[in-house]
Coordinates of C-alpha atoms in Angstrom, one line a residue:
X1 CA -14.9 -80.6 -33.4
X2 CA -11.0 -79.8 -33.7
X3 CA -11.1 -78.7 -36.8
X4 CA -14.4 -76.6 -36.1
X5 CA -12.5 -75.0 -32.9
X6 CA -9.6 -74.3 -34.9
X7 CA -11.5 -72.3 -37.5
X8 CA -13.4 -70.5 -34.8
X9 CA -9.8 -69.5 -33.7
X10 CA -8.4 -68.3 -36.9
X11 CA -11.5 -66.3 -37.6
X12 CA -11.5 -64.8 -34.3
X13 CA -8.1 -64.4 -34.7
X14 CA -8.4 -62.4 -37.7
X15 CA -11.2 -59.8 -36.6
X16 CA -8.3 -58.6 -33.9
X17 CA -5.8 -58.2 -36.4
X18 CA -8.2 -56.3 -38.7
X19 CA -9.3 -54.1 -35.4
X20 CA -5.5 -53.8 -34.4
X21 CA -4.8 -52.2 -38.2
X22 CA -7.3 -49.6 -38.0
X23 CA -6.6 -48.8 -34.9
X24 CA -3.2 -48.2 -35.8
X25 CA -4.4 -46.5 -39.2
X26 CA -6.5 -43.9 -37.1
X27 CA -3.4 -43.0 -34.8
X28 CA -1.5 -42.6 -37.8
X29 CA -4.0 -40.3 -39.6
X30 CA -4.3 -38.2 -36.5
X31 CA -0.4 -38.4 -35.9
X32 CA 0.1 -36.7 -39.7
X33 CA -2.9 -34.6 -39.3
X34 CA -1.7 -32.8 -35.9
X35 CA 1.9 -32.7 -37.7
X36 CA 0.7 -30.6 -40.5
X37 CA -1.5 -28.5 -38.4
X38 CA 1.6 -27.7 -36.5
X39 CA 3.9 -27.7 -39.7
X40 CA 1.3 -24.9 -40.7
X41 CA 1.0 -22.4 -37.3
X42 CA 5.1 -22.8 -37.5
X43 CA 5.5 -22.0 -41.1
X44 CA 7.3 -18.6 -42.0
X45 CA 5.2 -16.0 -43.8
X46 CA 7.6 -16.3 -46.8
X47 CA 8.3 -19.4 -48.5
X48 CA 10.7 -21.2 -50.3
X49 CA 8.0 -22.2 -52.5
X50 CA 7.8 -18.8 -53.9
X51 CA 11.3 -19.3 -56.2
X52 CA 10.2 -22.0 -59.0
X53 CA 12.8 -23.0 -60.3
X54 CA 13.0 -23.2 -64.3
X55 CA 14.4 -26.5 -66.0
X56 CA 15.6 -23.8 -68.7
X57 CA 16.5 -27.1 -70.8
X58 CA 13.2 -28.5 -70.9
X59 CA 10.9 -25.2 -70.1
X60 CA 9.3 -22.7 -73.1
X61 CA 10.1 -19.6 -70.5
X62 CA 7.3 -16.9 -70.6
X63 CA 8.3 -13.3 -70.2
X64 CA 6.6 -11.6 -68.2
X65 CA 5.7 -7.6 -68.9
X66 CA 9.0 -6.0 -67.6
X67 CA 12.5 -4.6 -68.5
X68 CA 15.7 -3.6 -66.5
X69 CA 16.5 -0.4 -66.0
X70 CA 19.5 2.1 -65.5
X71 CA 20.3 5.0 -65.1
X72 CA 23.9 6.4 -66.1
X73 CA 26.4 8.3 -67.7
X74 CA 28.2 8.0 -70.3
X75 CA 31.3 8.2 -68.4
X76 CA 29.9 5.0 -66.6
X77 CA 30.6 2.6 -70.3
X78 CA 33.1 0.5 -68.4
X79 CA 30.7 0.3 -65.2
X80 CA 27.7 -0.6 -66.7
X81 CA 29.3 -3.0 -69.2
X82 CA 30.5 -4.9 -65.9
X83 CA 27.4 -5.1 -64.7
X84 CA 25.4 -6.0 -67.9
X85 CA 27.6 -8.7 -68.7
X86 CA 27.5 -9.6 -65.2
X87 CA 23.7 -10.0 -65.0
X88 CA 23.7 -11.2 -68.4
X89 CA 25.7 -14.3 -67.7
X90 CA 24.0 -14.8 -63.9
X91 CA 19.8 -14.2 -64.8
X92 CA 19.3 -12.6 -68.6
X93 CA 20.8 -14.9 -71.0
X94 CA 18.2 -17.4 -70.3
X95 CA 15.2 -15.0 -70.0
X96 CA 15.7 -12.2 -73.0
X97 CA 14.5 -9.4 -71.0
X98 CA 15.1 -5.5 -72.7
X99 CA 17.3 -2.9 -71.1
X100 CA 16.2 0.5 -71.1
X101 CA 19.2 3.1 -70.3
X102 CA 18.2 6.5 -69.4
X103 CA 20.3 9.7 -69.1
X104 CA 19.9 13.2 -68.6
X105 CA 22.3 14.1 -71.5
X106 CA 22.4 12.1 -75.2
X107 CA 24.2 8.6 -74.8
X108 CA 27.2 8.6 -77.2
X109 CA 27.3 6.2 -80.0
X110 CA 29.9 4.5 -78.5
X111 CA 27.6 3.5 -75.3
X112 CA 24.8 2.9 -77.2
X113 CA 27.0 0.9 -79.8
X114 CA 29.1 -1.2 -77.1
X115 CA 26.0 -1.8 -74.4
X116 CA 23.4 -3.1 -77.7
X117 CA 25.8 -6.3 -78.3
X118 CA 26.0 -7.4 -74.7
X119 CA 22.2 -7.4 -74.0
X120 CA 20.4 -10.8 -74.9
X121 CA 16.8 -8.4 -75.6
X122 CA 17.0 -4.9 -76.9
X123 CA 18.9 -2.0 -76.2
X124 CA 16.8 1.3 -75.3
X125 CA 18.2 4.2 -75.2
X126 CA 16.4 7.7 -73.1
X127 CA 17.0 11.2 -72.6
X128 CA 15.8 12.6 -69.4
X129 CA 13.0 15.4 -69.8
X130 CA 15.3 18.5 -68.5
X131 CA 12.1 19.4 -66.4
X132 CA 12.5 16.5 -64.6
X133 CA 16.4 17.2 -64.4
X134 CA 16.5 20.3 -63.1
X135 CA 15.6 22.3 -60.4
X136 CA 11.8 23.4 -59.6
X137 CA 10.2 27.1 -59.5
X138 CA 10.2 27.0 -55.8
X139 CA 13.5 25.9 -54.8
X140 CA 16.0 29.1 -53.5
X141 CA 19.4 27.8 -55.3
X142 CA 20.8 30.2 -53.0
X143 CA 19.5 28.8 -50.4
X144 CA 20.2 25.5 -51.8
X145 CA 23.8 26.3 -52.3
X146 CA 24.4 27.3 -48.6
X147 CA 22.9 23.9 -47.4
X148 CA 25.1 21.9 -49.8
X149 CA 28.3 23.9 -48.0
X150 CA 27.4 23.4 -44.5
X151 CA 26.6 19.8 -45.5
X152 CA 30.2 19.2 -46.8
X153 CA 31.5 20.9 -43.7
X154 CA 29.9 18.6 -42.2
X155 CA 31.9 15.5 -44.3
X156 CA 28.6 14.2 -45.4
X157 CA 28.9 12.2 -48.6
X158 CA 27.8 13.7 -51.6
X159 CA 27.1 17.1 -49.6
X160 CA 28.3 19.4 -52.7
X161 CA 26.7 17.4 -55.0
X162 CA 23.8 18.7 -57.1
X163 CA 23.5 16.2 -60.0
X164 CA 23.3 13.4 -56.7
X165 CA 20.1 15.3 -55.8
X166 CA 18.8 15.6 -59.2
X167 CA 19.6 11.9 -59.5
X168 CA 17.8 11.2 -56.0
X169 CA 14.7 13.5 -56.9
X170 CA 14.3 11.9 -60.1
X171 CA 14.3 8.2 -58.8
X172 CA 11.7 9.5 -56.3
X173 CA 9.2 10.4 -58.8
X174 CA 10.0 10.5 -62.4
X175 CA 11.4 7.4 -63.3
X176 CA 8.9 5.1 -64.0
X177 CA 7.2 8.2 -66.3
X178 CA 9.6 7.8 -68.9
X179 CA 7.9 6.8 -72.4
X180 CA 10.2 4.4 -72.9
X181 CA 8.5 2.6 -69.2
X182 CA 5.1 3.1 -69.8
X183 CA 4.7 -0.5 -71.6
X184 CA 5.9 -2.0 -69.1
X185 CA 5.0 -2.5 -65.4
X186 CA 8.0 -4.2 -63.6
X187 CA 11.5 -3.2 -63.3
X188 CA 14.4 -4.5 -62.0
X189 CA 17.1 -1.9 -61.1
X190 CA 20.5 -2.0 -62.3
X191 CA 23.5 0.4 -61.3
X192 CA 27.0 0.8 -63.3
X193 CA 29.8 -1.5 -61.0
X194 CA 27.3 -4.3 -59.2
X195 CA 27.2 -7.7 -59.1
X196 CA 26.0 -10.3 -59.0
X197 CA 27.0 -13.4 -57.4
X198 CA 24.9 -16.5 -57.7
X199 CA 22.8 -17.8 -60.8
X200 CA 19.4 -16.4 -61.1
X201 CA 17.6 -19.7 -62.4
X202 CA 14.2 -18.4 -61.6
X203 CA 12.3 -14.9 -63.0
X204 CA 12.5 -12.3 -59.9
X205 CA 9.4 -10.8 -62.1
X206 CA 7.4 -13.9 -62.1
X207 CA 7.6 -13.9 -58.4
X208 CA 6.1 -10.6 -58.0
X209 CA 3.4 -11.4 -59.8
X210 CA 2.2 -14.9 -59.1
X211 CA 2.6 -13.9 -55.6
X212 CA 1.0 -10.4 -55.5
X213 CA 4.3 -8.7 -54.6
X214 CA 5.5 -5.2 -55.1
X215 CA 8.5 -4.3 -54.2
X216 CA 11.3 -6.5 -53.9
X217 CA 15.0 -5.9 -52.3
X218 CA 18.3 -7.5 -51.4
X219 CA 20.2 -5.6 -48.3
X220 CA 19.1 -3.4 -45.8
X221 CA 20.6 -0.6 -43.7
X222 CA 20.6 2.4 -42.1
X223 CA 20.2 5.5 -43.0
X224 CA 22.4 8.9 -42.4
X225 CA 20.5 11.3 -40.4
X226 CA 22.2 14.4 -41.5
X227 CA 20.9 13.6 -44.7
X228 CA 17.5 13.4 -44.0
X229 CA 16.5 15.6 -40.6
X230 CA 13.1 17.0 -41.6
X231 CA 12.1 13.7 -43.5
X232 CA 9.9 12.2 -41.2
X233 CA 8.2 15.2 -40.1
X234 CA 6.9 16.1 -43.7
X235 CA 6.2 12.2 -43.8
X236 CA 3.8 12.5 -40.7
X237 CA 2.6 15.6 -42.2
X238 CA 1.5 13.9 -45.2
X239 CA -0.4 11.0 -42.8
X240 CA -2.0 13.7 -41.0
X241 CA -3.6 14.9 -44.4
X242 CA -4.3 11.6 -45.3
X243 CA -5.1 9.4 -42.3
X244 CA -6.4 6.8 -45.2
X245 CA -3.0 6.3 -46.9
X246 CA -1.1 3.6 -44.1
X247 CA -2.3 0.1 -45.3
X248 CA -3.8 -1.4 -42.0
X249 CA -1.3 -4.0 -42.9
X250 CA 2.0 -2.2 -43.0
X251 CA 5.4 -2.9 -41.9
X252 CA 5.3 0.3 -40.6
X253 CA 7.2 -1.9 -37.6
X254 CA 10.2 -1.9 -39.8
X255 CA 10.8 1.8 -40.2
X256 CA 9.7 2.8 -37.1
X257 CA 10.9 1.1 -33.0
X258 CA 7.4 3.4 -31.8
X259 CA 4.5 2.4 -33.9
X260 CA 5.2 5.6 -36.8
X261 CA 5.8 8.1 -33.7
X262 CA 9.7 8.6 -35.1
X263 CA 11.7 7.1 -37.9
X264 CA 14.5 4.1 -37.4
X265 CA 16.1 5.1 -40.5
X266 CA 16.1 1.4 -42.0
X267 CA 15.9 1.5 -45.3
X268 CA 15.8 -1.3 -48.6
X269 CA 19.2 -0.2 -50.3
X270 CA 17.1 1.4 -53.8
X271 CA 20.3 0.4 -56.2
X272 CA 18.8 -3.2 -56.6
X273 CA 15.1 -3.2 -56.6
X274 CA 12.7 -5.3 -58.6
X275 CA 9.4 -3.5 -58.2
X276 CA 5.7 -3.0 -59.2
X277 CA 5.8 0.8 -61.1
X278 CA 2.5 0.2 -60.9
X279 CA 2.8 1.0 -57.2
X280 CA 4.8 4.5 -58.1
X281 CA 2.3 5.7 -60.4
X282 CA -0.9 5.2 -57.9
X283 CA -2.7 8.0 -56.6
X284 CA -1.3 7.6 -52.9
X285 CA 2.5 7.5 -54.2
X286 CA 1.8 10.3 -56.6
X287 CA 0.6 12.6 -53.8
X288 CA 3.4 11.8 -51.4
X289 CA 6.2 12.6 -53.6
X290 CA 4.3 15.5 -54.7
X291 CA 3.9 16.5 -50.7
X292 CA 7.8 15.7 -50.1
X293 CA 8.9 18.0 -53.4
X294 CA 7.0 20.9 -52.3
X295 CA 8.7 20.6 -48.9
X296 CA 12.5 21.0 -51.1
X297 CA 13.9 18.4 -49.0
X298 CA 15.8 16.9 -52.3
X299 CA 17.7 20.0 -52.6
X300 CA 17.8 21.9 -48.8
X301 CA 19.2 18.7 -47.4
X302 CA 19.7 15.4 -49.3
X303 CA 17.1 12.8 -49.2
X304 CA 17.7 10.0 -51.2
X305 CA 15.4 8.0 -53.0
X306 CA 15.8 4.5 -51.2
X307 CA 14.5 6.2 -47.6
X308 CA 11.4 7.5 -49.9
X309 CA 10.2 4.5 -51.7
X310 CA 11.5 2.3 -48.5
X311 CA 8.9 4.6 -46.7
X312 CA 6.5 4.8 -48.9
X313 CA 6.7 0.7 -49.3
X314 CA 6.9 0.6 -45.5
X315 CA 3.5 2.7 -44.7
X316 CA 1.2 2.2 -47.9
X317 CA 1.5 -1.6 -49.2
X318 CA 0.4 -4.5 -47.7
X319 CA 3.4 -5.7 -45.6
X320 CA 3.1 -9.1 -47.4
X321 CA 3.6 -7.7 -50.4
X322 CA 6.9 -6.9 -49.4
X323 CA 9.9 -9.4 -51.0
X324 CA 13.3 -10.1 -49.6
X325 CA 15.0 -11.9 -52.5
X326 CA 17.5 -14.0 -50.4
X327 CA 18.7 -16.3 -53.1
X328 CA 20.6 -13.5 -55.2
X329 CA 23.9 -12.5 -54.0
X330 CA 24.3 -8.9 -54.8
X331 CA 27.4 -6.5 -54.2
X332 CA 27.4 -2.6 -54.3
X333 CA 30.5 -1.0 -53.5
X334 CA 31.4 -2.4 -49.9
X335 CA 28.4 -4.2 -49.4
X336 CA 26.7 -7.2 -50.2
X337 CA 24.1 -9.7 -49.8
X338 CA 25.6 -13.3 -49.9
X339 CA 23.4 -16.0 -49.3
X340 CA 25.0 -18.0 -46.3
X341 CA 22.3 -21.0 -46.3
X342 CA 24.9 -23.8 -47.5
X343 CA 22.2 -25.7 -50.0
X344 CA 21.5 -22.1 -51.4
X345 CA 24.9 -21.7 -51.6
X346 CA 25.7 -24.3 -53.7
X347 CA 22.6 -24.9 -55.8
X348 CA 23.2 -21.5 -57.2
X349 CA 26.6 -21.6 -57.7
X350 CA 27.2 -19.0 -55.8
X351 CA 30.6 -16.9 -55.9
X352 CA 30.5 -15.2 -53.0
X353 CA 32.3 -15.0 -49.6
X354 CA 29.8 -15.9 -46.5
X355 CA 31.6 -13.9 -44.5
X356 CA 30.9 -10.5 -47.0
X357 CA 27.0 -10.8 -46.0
X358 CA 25.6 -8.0 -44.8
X359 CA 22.4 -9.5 -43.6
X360 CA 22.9 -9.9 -40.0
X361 CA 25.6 -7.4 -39.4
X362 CA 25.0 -4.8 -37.3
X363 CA 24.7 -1.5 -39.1
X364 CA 22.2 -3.9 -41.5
X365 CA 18.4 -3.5 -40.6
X366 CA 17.8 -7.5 -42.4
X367 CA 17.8 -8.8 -38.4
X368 CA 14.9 -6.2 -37.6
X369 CA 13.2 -7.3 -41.2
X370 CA 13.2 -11.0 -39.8
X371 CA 11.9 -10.6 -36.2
X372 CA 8.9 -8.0 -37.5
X373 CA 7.8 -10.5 -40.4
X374 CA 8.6 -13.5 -38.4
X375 CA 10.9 -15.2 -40.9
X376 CA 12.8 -18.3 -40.3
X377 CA 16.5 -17.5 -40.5
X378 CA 18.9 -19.6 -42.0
X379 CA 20.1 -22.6 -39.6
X380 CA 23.8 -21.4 -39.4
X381 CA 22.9 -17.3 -39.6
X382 CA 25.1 -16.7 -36.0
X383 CA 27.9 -17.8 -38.2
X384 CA 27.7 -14.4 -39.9
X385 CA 26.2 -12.1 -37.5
X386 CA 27.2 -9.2 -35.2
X387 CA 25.8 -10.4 -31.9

């Protein structure tokens, strides 16, 4: 009868414990399940997933259909030679992408010569059609001429400068028309004098298109009014010809502090861009820089191209398909965009002095471009911030 009791015990014994464990396996099912529903509400709209890193070691790299571009001078050999070798040594080296250099007068042998054995892919070398060089049938150069003087009265940089507006007109719309551009559909921008600070180990390109992006920038900022006063009224004029055109999806929120009623002037800084030309040569694009050129606004005051496309981006693309590359450290002239996350830091061997970012500062619009797309900010951003 002991023995009997005893086993009675045991088995009893052993139900509860099997009871107790699933009890304790359900809690802990719901505890995970509640975490990652919470993990999920909380999770920024752009993730860190989105940069895949390449074991280049390992990894048979696939190109994707794209080339970097520039625009210079002869005159800018030594500038753009920096920056090649710069970008070279950072991103290109391990990826083989072509350049394609465009100009609006023949490239010298020497350029041609000097900037085909620093590229890892091919050299290509354009002349700028001189109609898209040069001013349009409409435009009054005298006109034109008296606006560039009151402009430089005024101290405004570049005011006296027409090849600057020829430059800025032809980034607007011509670009990406080039027949040495039409095989290819992205393009990351490259100016004479940049760099480039931390290692690129991931393809910029790839990210657009794996993750439906379009346009893609490093720094942020404001623009100068003088430059652009009748800007936003020939952009509203456009909408009001086209109430279709705004994506019901925009970040109009960036651009504007009244819902598209007046213009911020925050703009993506247009000397680093990796972009979708696909995006420039759609209807939509076409007929608003076609709208803005028949204004004369390139040449009667000085709109530049980054407050165009940033508009254009702004109003007609899905704000999610909007990028801020936050991993590549990127100077031009006295600004830059160094990543000040520590692990990003380091992991990308960055060269670049935290204290240089721009993000955060005040004259930067990267603190509006996190609160309107509700992105999570580094941990130790304050650090580096004009509060």
């Amino acid at each position: 009868m002991m023995i009997k009791s005893v086993r009675q015990r045991l088995r009893l014994n052993s139900v509860w414990v099997v009871r107790l464990f699933v009890a304790f396996a359900a809690l802990l099912a719901l505890g995970n399940l509640y975490y990652l529903k919470r993990a999920e509400y909380s999770r920024p709209v752009i993730q860190e997933e989105t940069y895949r890193v390449i074991n280049l070691a390992t990894e048979k790299v696939p190109k994707e259909n794209a080339t970097i571009m520039s625009l210079c001078r002869n005159e800018d050999l030594g500038g753009i030679v920096r920056s090649i070798q710069n970008l070279e040594d950072r991103f290109n080296r391990n990826f083989h992408y072509d350049w394609v250099f465009l100009n609006n007068e023949p490239f010298s042998d020497e350029f041609k010569d000097k900037v085909s054995k620093m590229v890892s892919g091919e050299a290509k070398f354009g002349l700028i059609p001189a109609e898209h060089w040069s001013y349009p049938d409409f435009i009054d150069q005298d006109k034109a001429r008296e606006e560039r003087n009151k402009m430089a009265d005024m101290g405004i940089i570049y005011a006296d400068s027409e090849s600057y507006r020829h430059m800025c007109r032809y980034n607007s719309g011509f670009f990406y028309r080039h027949p040495l551009l039409q095989k290819y559909r992205y393009y990351w921008r490259v100016e004479p004098d940049v760099d480039f600070y931390c290692d690129v180990d991931y393809d910029p390109f790839s990210v657009l298109r794996q993750h439906n992006k379009v346009y893609g920038f490093t720094i942020s900022i404001y623009e100068f009014h003088a430059t652009i006063p009748t800007l936003w009224d020939s952009v509203k004029e456009f909408l009001g010809k086209n109430p279709g055109a705004q994506h019901k999806n925009s970040l109009v929120d960036f651009i504007s502090d009244d819902h598209g009623n007046s213009y911020n002037l925050c703009h993506f800084w247009s000397n680093f861009e990796v972009a979708d030309m696909d995006f420039w040569r759609s209807k939509v694009y076409d007929d608003f820089f076609k709208h803005l050129d028949a204004t004369g606004g390139f040449f009667y005051e000085r709109w530049g191209d980054a407050p165009v496309h940033s508009i254009a981006a702004a109003l007609f693309l899905d704000r999610d398909q909007i990028h801020f590359f936050d991993r590549i450290g990127y100077n031009h002239g006295v600004y830059s965009m160094c990543p000040v996350d520590d692990n990003v830091w380091v992991n990308s061997k960055c060269s670049c002095d935290k204290n240089s970012d721009f993000t955060f500062r005040g004259y930067s619009c990267g603190q509006r471009y996190y609160k309107v797309t509700n992105r999570e900010k580094p941990s130790n951003w304050k650090q580096y911030a004009d509060l």
